[in-house]
Coordinates of C-alpha atoms in Angstrom, one line a residue:
M1 CA 95.7 45.5 81.1
T2 CA 94.8 42.5 82.9
Y3 CA 92.3 43.0 86.2
L4 CA 92.5 40.2 88.4
R5 CA 89.3 38.5 89.5
Y6 CA 87.6 38.3 92.9
S7 CA 87.0 35.0 94.4
P8 CA 86.6 34.0 98.3
N9 CA 90.0 32.2 98.1
I10 CA 91.8 35.6 97.8
E11 CA 91.8 36.0 101.4
T12 CA 94.0 34.1 103.6
P13 CA 93.2 34.7 107.6
E14 CA 96.1 34.1 110.1
S15 CA 95.8 31.3 112.2
D16 CA 95.2 33.4 115.4
E17 CA 93.6 36.2 113.5
Q18 CA 90.3 36.1 115.8
E19 CA 92.4 36.2 119.0
N20 CA 94.1 39.4 117.7
I21 CA 90.6 40.9 117.0
D22 CA 89.4 40.1 120.4
G23 CA 92.4 41.7 121.8
I24 CA 91.8 44.8 120.1
I25 CA 88.0 45.1 121.1
Q26 CA 89.2 44.6 124.5
G27 CA 92.0 47.3 124.2
M28 CA 90.1 49.9 122.3
T29 CA 87.0 49.3 124.8
Q30 CA 89.4 50.2 127.7
E31 CA 90.5 53.3 125.9
S32 CA 87.1 54.3 125.4
Q33 CA 86.3 53.8 129.1
T34 CA 89.2 55.8 129.9
V35 CA 88.0 58.7 127.7
E36 CA 84.2 58.3 129.1
K37 CA 85.6 58.6 132.6
R38 CA 87.5 61.4 132.1
D39 CA 85.1 63.1 129.7
G40 CA 81.9 62.1 131.6
H41 CA 80.8 60.9 127.8
A42 CA 81.5 58.2 125.7
V43 CA 82.5 59.0 122.1
R44 CA 83.7 57.1 119.0
A45 CA 86.7 55.0 119.5
S46 CA 88.4 56.7 116.3
H47 CA 87.4 59.8 114.3
A48 CA 85.8 61.1 117.4
K49 CA 85.8 64.7 116.8
S50 CA 83.6 66.0 113.7
T51 CA 84.4 68.7 111.7
A52 CA 81.6 68.9 109.2
C53 CA 78.4 67.1 108.9
V54 CA 77.0 67.5 105.3
I55 CA 74.4 65.8 102.9
G56 CA 74.3 65.6 99.1
Q57 CA 74.5 63.4 96.1
L58 CA 76.7 60.6 94.4
I59 CA 76.4 60.7 90.7
V60 CA 77.7 57.5 89.2
A61 CA 79.7 58.6 85.9
P62 CA 78.0 57.4 82.5
G63 CA 79.9 55.3 80.0
L64 CA 82.2 53.5 82.4
P65 CA 84.1 50.7 80.9
P66 CA 82.9 47.0 82.0
E67 CA 85.7 46.8 84.8
L68 CA 84.7 50.1 86.7
A69 CA 81.0 49.4 86.1
Q70 CA 80.6 47.1 88.9
G71 CA 78.5 46.8 91.9
L72 CA 76.9 50.2 93.2
F73 CA 78.5 51.7 89.9
A74 CA 77.1 49.4 87.3
E75 CA 74.6 51.9 86.2
P76 CA 74.6 55.6 85.8
G77 CA 72.7 57.5 88.4
A78 CA 72.3 59.6 91.4
F79 CA 72.0 58.7 95.2
D80 CA 71.6 60.9 98.2
V81 CA 74.6 60.7 100.4
A82 CA 75.5 62.0 104.2
V83 CA 79.2 62.5 104.6
R84 CA 80.8 63.2 107.8
F85 CA 84.4 64.6 108.1
A86 CA 86.4 64.4 111.5
Q87 CA 89.8 64.1 113.3
G88 CA 91.4 61.0 113.8
P89 CA 91.7 60.1 117.5
G90 CA 89.0 58.4 119.6
E91 CA 89.1 61.5 122.1
K92 CA 88.0 65.1 121.2
L93 CA 91.5 66.9 121.4
G94 CA 92.4 70.7 120.4
D95 CA 93.5 70.7 116.7
R96 CA 97.2 71.3 117.8
V97 CA 97.3 67.5 117.9
S98 CA 96.8 66.9 114.3
T99 CA 96.7 63.7 113.4
H100 CA 95.2 61.4 110.6
R101 CA 91.4 62.6 108.9
G102 CA 88.3 60.8 108.3
M103 CA 85.6 61.0 105.7
S104 CA 82.8 58.8 106.1
I105 CA 80.3 58.3 103.3
K106 CA 77.0 56.8 103.7
V107 CA 75.1 56.3 100.3
F108 CA 71.3 55.9 100.1
G109 CA 68.8 54.1 98.1
V110 CA 71.3 51.2 97.2
E111 CA 69.5 47.9 96.3
G112 CA 71.3 44.4 96.0
A113 CA 72.6 41.5 98.1
K114 CA 73.8 42.9 101.3
L115 CA 76.3 41.5 103.9
P116 CA 74.9 39.3 106.6
G117 CA 73.3 41.8 109.3
H118 CA 73.0 45.0 106.9
D119 CA 69.4 45.2 106.1
A120 CA 69.4 48.9 105.3
P121 CA 69.4 50.2 101.7
T122 CA 72.7 51.5 102.1
Q123 CA 76.5 51.5 101.5
D124 CA 79.0 53.1 103.4
F125 CA 82.6 53.9 102.6
V126 CA 84.6 54.8 105.4
L127 CA 87.9 56.5 104.2
A128 CA 90.8 58.3 105.8
S129 CA 93.8 60.4 104.8
G130 CA 96.7 58.3 103.6
T131 CA 96.7 55.5 101.2
T132 CA 97.7 52.8 103.7
F133 CA 96.8 51.6 106.9
P134 CA 100.1 51.7 109.1
A135 CA 99.2 48.5 110.7
G136 CA 99.0 45.8 107.6
T137 CA 97.5 43.0 109.3
A138 CA 95.3 42.1 112.4
A139 CA 98.3 41.4 114.7
G140 CA 99.9 44.8 113.9
F141 CA 96.4 46.4 114.2
L142 CA 96.3 44.7 117.9
S143 CA 100.1 46.1 118.4
Q144 CA 99.2 49.7 117.1
A145 CA 95.9 49.7 119.5
K146 CA 98.2 49.0 122.4
K147 CA 100.6 51.6 121.5
I148 CA 97.8 54.1 121.2
G149 CA 96.1 52.8 124.4
L150 CA 99.2 53.9 126.2
T151 CA 98.8 57.5 125.2
V152 CA 95.2 57.9 125.8
P153 CA 95.6 58.8 129.4
M154 CA 98.4 61.3 128.8
P155 CA 98.1 65.0 129.1
E156 CA 96.9 66.6 125.6
G157 CA 100.3 68.8 125.8
V158 CA 102.3 65.6 125.5
K159 CA 100.2 64.4 122.5
S160 CA 100.6 67.8 120.9
E161 CA 104.4 67.5 121.1
A162 CA 104.4 63.7 119.8
A163 CA 102.4 64.8 117.0
S164 CA 104.5 67.8 116.3
V165 CA 107.7 65.6 116.2
A166 CA 106.1 63.1 113.7
R167 CA 105.2 66.1 111.5
N168 CA 108.5 67.7 111.5
I169 CA 110.2 64.4 110.9
N170 CA 108.2 63.9 107.8
K171 CA 109.0 67.6 106.6
M172 CA 112.7 67.0 106.9
L173 CA 112.2 63.3 105.0
N174 CA 110.2 65.5 102.1
A175 CA 112.9 68.2 102.1
V176 CA 115.6 65.9 101.5
G177 CA 113.5 64.0 98.7
A178 CA 112.6 61.0 100.6
S179 CA 109.1 59.7 101.1
P180 CA 107.4 60.7 104.2
S181 CA 106.4 58.0 106.5
P182 CA 102.5 56.9 106.5
T183 CA 102.9 55.7 110.3
L184 CA 104.4 59.3 111.3
D185 CA 101.6 61.0 109.1
F186 CA 98.8 58.8 111.1
Y187 CA 100.3 60.6 114.4
G188 CA 101.3 63.8 113.1
H189 CA 99.5 65.1 109.9
P190 CA 100.0 68.6 108.5
F191 CA 97.6 71.5 109.6
S192 CA 95.9 71.5 106.2
H193 CA 92.2 72.2 105.4
P194 CA 90.0 69.3 105.7
L195 CA 88.1 69.8 102.4
V196 CA 91.5 69.8 100.5
E197 CA 92.5 66.4 101.6
E198 CA 92.6 63.2 99.7
Y199 CA 90.8 60.1 101.6
F200 CA 91.2 56.6 101.2
S201 CA 89.8 53.2 102.0
Q202 CA 93.6 52.1 102.7
C203 CA 92.3 48.5 102.5
P204 CA 90.9 46.7 99.5
V205 CA 87.2 45.7 99.0
R206 CA 85.6 43.4 96.4
F207 CA 84.6 45.8 93.3
G208 CA 82.0 43.3 91.7
E209 CA 83.7 40.9 89.8
H210 CA 87.3 42.5 90.6
V211 CA 89.0 44.2 93.7
A212 CA 89.9 47.8 94.3
K213 CA 90.9 50.5 96.9
I214 CA 88.8 53.5 97.0
G215 CA 89.8 57.1 97.3
A216 CA 88.2 60.6 97.2
F217 CA 89.7 63.4 95.6
P218 CA 88.7 67.0 95.9
V219 CA 88.2 68.6 92.6
A220 CA 86.3 71.9 93.0
A221 CA 88.2 75.0 92.2
E222 CA 87.3 76.3 95.8
Q223 CA 88.7 73.6 97.2
R224 CA 92.1 73.5 95.2
A225 CA 92.4 77.1 96.4
L226 CA 92.9 76.1 99.7
A227 CA 96.2 74.0 98.9
D228 CA 98.3 76.4 101.0
W229 CA 95.9 77.1 103.9
Q230 CA 97.4 76.1 107.2
L231 CA 95.8 76.2 110.5
D232 CA 97.4 78.3 113.3
P233 CA 96.3 76.1 116.3
H234 CA 97.4 78.4 118.9
Q235 CA 94.6 80.8 117.5
D236 CA 91.7 78.2 117.5
E237 CA 91.8 74.8 118.8
D238 CA 88.7 74.0 116.8
G239 CA 90.1 75.6 113.8
F240 CA 89.5 72.7 111.4
R241 CA 85.6 73.0 112.1
H242 CA 85.5 76.5 111.8
A243 CA 87.1 76.2 108.5
A244 CA 85.0 73.4 107.3
V245 CA 81.8 75.3 108.2
D246 CA 83.0 78.6 107.1
Y247 CA 83.5 77.0 103.7
F248 CA 80.5 75.1 103.2
A249 CA 78.4 78.7 104.2
S250 CA 79.4 80.0 100.8
N251 CA 80.7 77.2 98.6
D252 CA 79.8 73.7 97.2
A253 CA 82.4 71.0 97.5
M254 CA 82.8 68.3 95.1
F255 CA 85.0 65.1 95.5
E256 CA 85.4 62.2 92.6
L257 CA 85.2 59.0 93.8
R258 CA 87.9 56.9 92.3
A259 CA 88.9 53.1 92.1
Q260 CA 92.2 51.6 92.0
L261 CA 91.8 48.2 90.6
W262 CA 93.7 45.1 91.5
T263 CA 96.4 44.1 88.9
D264 CA 99.1 42.3 90.4
A265 CA 98.9 39.9 93.6
E266 CA 102.5 40.4 94.3
T267 CA 102.9 44.2 94.5
Q268 CA 99.3 44.6 95.7
P269 CA 98.8 42.4 98.4
I270 CA 95.3 41.7 100.1
E271 CA 96.5 40.9 103.5
D272 CA 99.1 43.6 104.1
T273 CA 97.3 47.2 104.1
S274 CA 100.6 48.8 105.1
V275 CA 101.8 48.2 101.4
D276 CA 100.9 51.0 98.9
W277 CA 99.7 49.7 95.6
P278 CA 101.8 51.4 93.0
T279 CA 99.6 53.8 90.9
N280 CA 102.0 53.3 87.8
E281 CA 100.7 49.7 88.0
S282 CA 97.3 50.9 88.5
S283 CA 95.9 54.3 88.7
Y284 CA 92.6 55.6 90.5
R285 CA 90.4 56.0 88.4
T286 CA 86.7 58.0 88.6
V287 CA 83.5 56.0 89.2
A288 CA 81.6 58.8 90.5
T289 CA 81.2 62.5 91.8
I290 CA 80.1 63.5 95.3
R291 CA 78.7 66.5 95.3
L292 CA 78.0 68.7 98.6
P293 CA 76.1 71.8 98.1
R294 CA 77.0 74.9 100.4
Q295 CA 74.7 74.3 103.8
S296 CA 74.9 74.9 107.5
A297 CA 77.5 72.1 108.2
Y298 CA 77.3 72.0 111.9
G299 CA 73.7 72.8 113.0
P300 CA 73.3 71.2 116.5
D301 CA 70.5 68.8 115.7
R302 CA 72.3 67.6 112.8
V303 CA 75.6 67.2 114.6
R304 CA 73.9 65.4 117.5
Y305 CA 72.5 62.7 115.0
F306 CA 75.6 62.3 113.2
D307 CA 78.0 62.0 116.2
E308 CA 75.6 60.3 118.5
V309 CA 73.1 58.3 116.7
M310 CA 74.1 57.4 113.0
T311 CA 76.5 54.6 112.4
F312 CA 79.2 54.1 109.7
R313 CA 80.6 50.9 109.3
P314 CA 82.6 48.8 106.7
A315 CA 80.1 46.1 107.4
H316 CA 77.3 48.4 106.1
S317 CA 77.9 46.9 102.5
L318 CA 76.9 45.4 99.1
E319 CA 78.3 41.9 99.0
A320 CA 79.8 43.3 95.8
H321 CA 81.8 45.7 97.9
R322 CA 82.6 43.5 100.6
P323 CA 85.8 44.5 102.8
L324 CA 88.7 42.3 102.0
G325 CA 92.1 41.5 104.2
G326 CA 92.6 41.1 107.8
V327 CA 92.4 44.5 108.8
M328 CA 89.1 45.0 106.9
R329 CA 87.8 41.5 108.9
A330 CA 89.0 43.0 112.3
R331 CA 87.2 46.4 111.5
M332 CA 84.1 44.9 110.8
Q333 CA 83.9 43.2 114.4
V334 CA 85.5 46.2 116.2
Y335 CA 83.3 48.7 114.7
Q336 CA 80.1 47.0 116.0
A337 CA 81.7 46.0 119.2
L338 CA 82.6 49.6 119.9
S339 CA 79.4 51.3 118.7
D340 CA 77.6 48.9 120.9
F341 CA 79.5 50.0 123.7
R342 CA 79.1 53.9 123.1
H343 CA 75.6 53.8 122.5
R344 CA 75.0 51.8 125.7
E345 CA 76.9 53.9 127.7
N346 CA 75.3 56.9 126.6
G347 CA 71.9 55.7 126.9
I348 CA 71.2 56.3 123.1
A349 CA 69.9 53.9 120.5
A350 CA 72.0 53.4 117.6
A351 CA 70.5 53.9 114.2
N352 CA 71.4 52.2 110.8
T353 CA 69.9 55.0 108.9
A354 CA 67.9 53.9 105.9
T355 CA 66.9 57.2 104.4
I356 CA 68.3 60.9 104.1
Q357 CA 65.1 62.0 105.3
D358 CA 66.0 60.3 108.9
I359 CA 68.8 63.3 109.1
P360 CA 68.0 66.4 110.8
A361 CA 68.4 69.7 108.6

């Protein structure tokens, strides 16, 4: 198989891209202001409601072939990690509004050339449920942000009904053998256990000499046993959190981190992240394992640090894993601007956490 090479000219920004990015920042800041005014506290503009805040290790697999032994994964070894699982919306809603999920990973002790402005020895991977980002470009991102902005002031019951409609349409599509819609799943995700989800970068990143999308796949037997678990949101509006905390109280979790290498510029576009890269052309292949031992997954000091202080951003990256494409170029600016807003409004200094020892027990 031929693996395409990374070069700076594989990206082709839209002529009005910066204008679109500025619009995303303005619109999402207004959404955050609406939430802050309502709730009295500024929260993340996406993935606001955490479900588990845990630490563990990332173990790079030995004997990787040359195309996978790249960047962070060039040599076998172990790294400390912090992982934050969260619900998708930029507001803390009851779990009956079940939308997409997030898994943010911070890898510590990472050496090598970093992106400008990133001076900590870390590498962040910001992942979400679903293999694609519904808005494939910065222009699409702006359009999507505007639609979400219109829903923020609405009552929670309306958001729950909208999520239910999206979820049920996808159920019907699945029942007749059609492919579920990633866009509908973004707004209405099944009531599944957060530790049985698969999480994806959705957008491409540089992978040393190559390019890849990244995925995290649950592999522990105890996780796989949760495949049929379903939350009853009428019984527990914080049920995803309680399920994750209960799991970590008595079980270890394990995810395989896998890379889907870029092999075809036509079927695997860099600049349209709404296009799913076909796995029959390039499969997700394991490069490392994330081991999260049993622990207290929601202690108050740790949760405050994860939710209020620590930052996870695509821009916290090695040059060897530079985010690629218009959506990622937008995210690098949007995450920075919205984090600055949140920390300024709350009077809490942000931390580009450099070591796992900085994280409370």
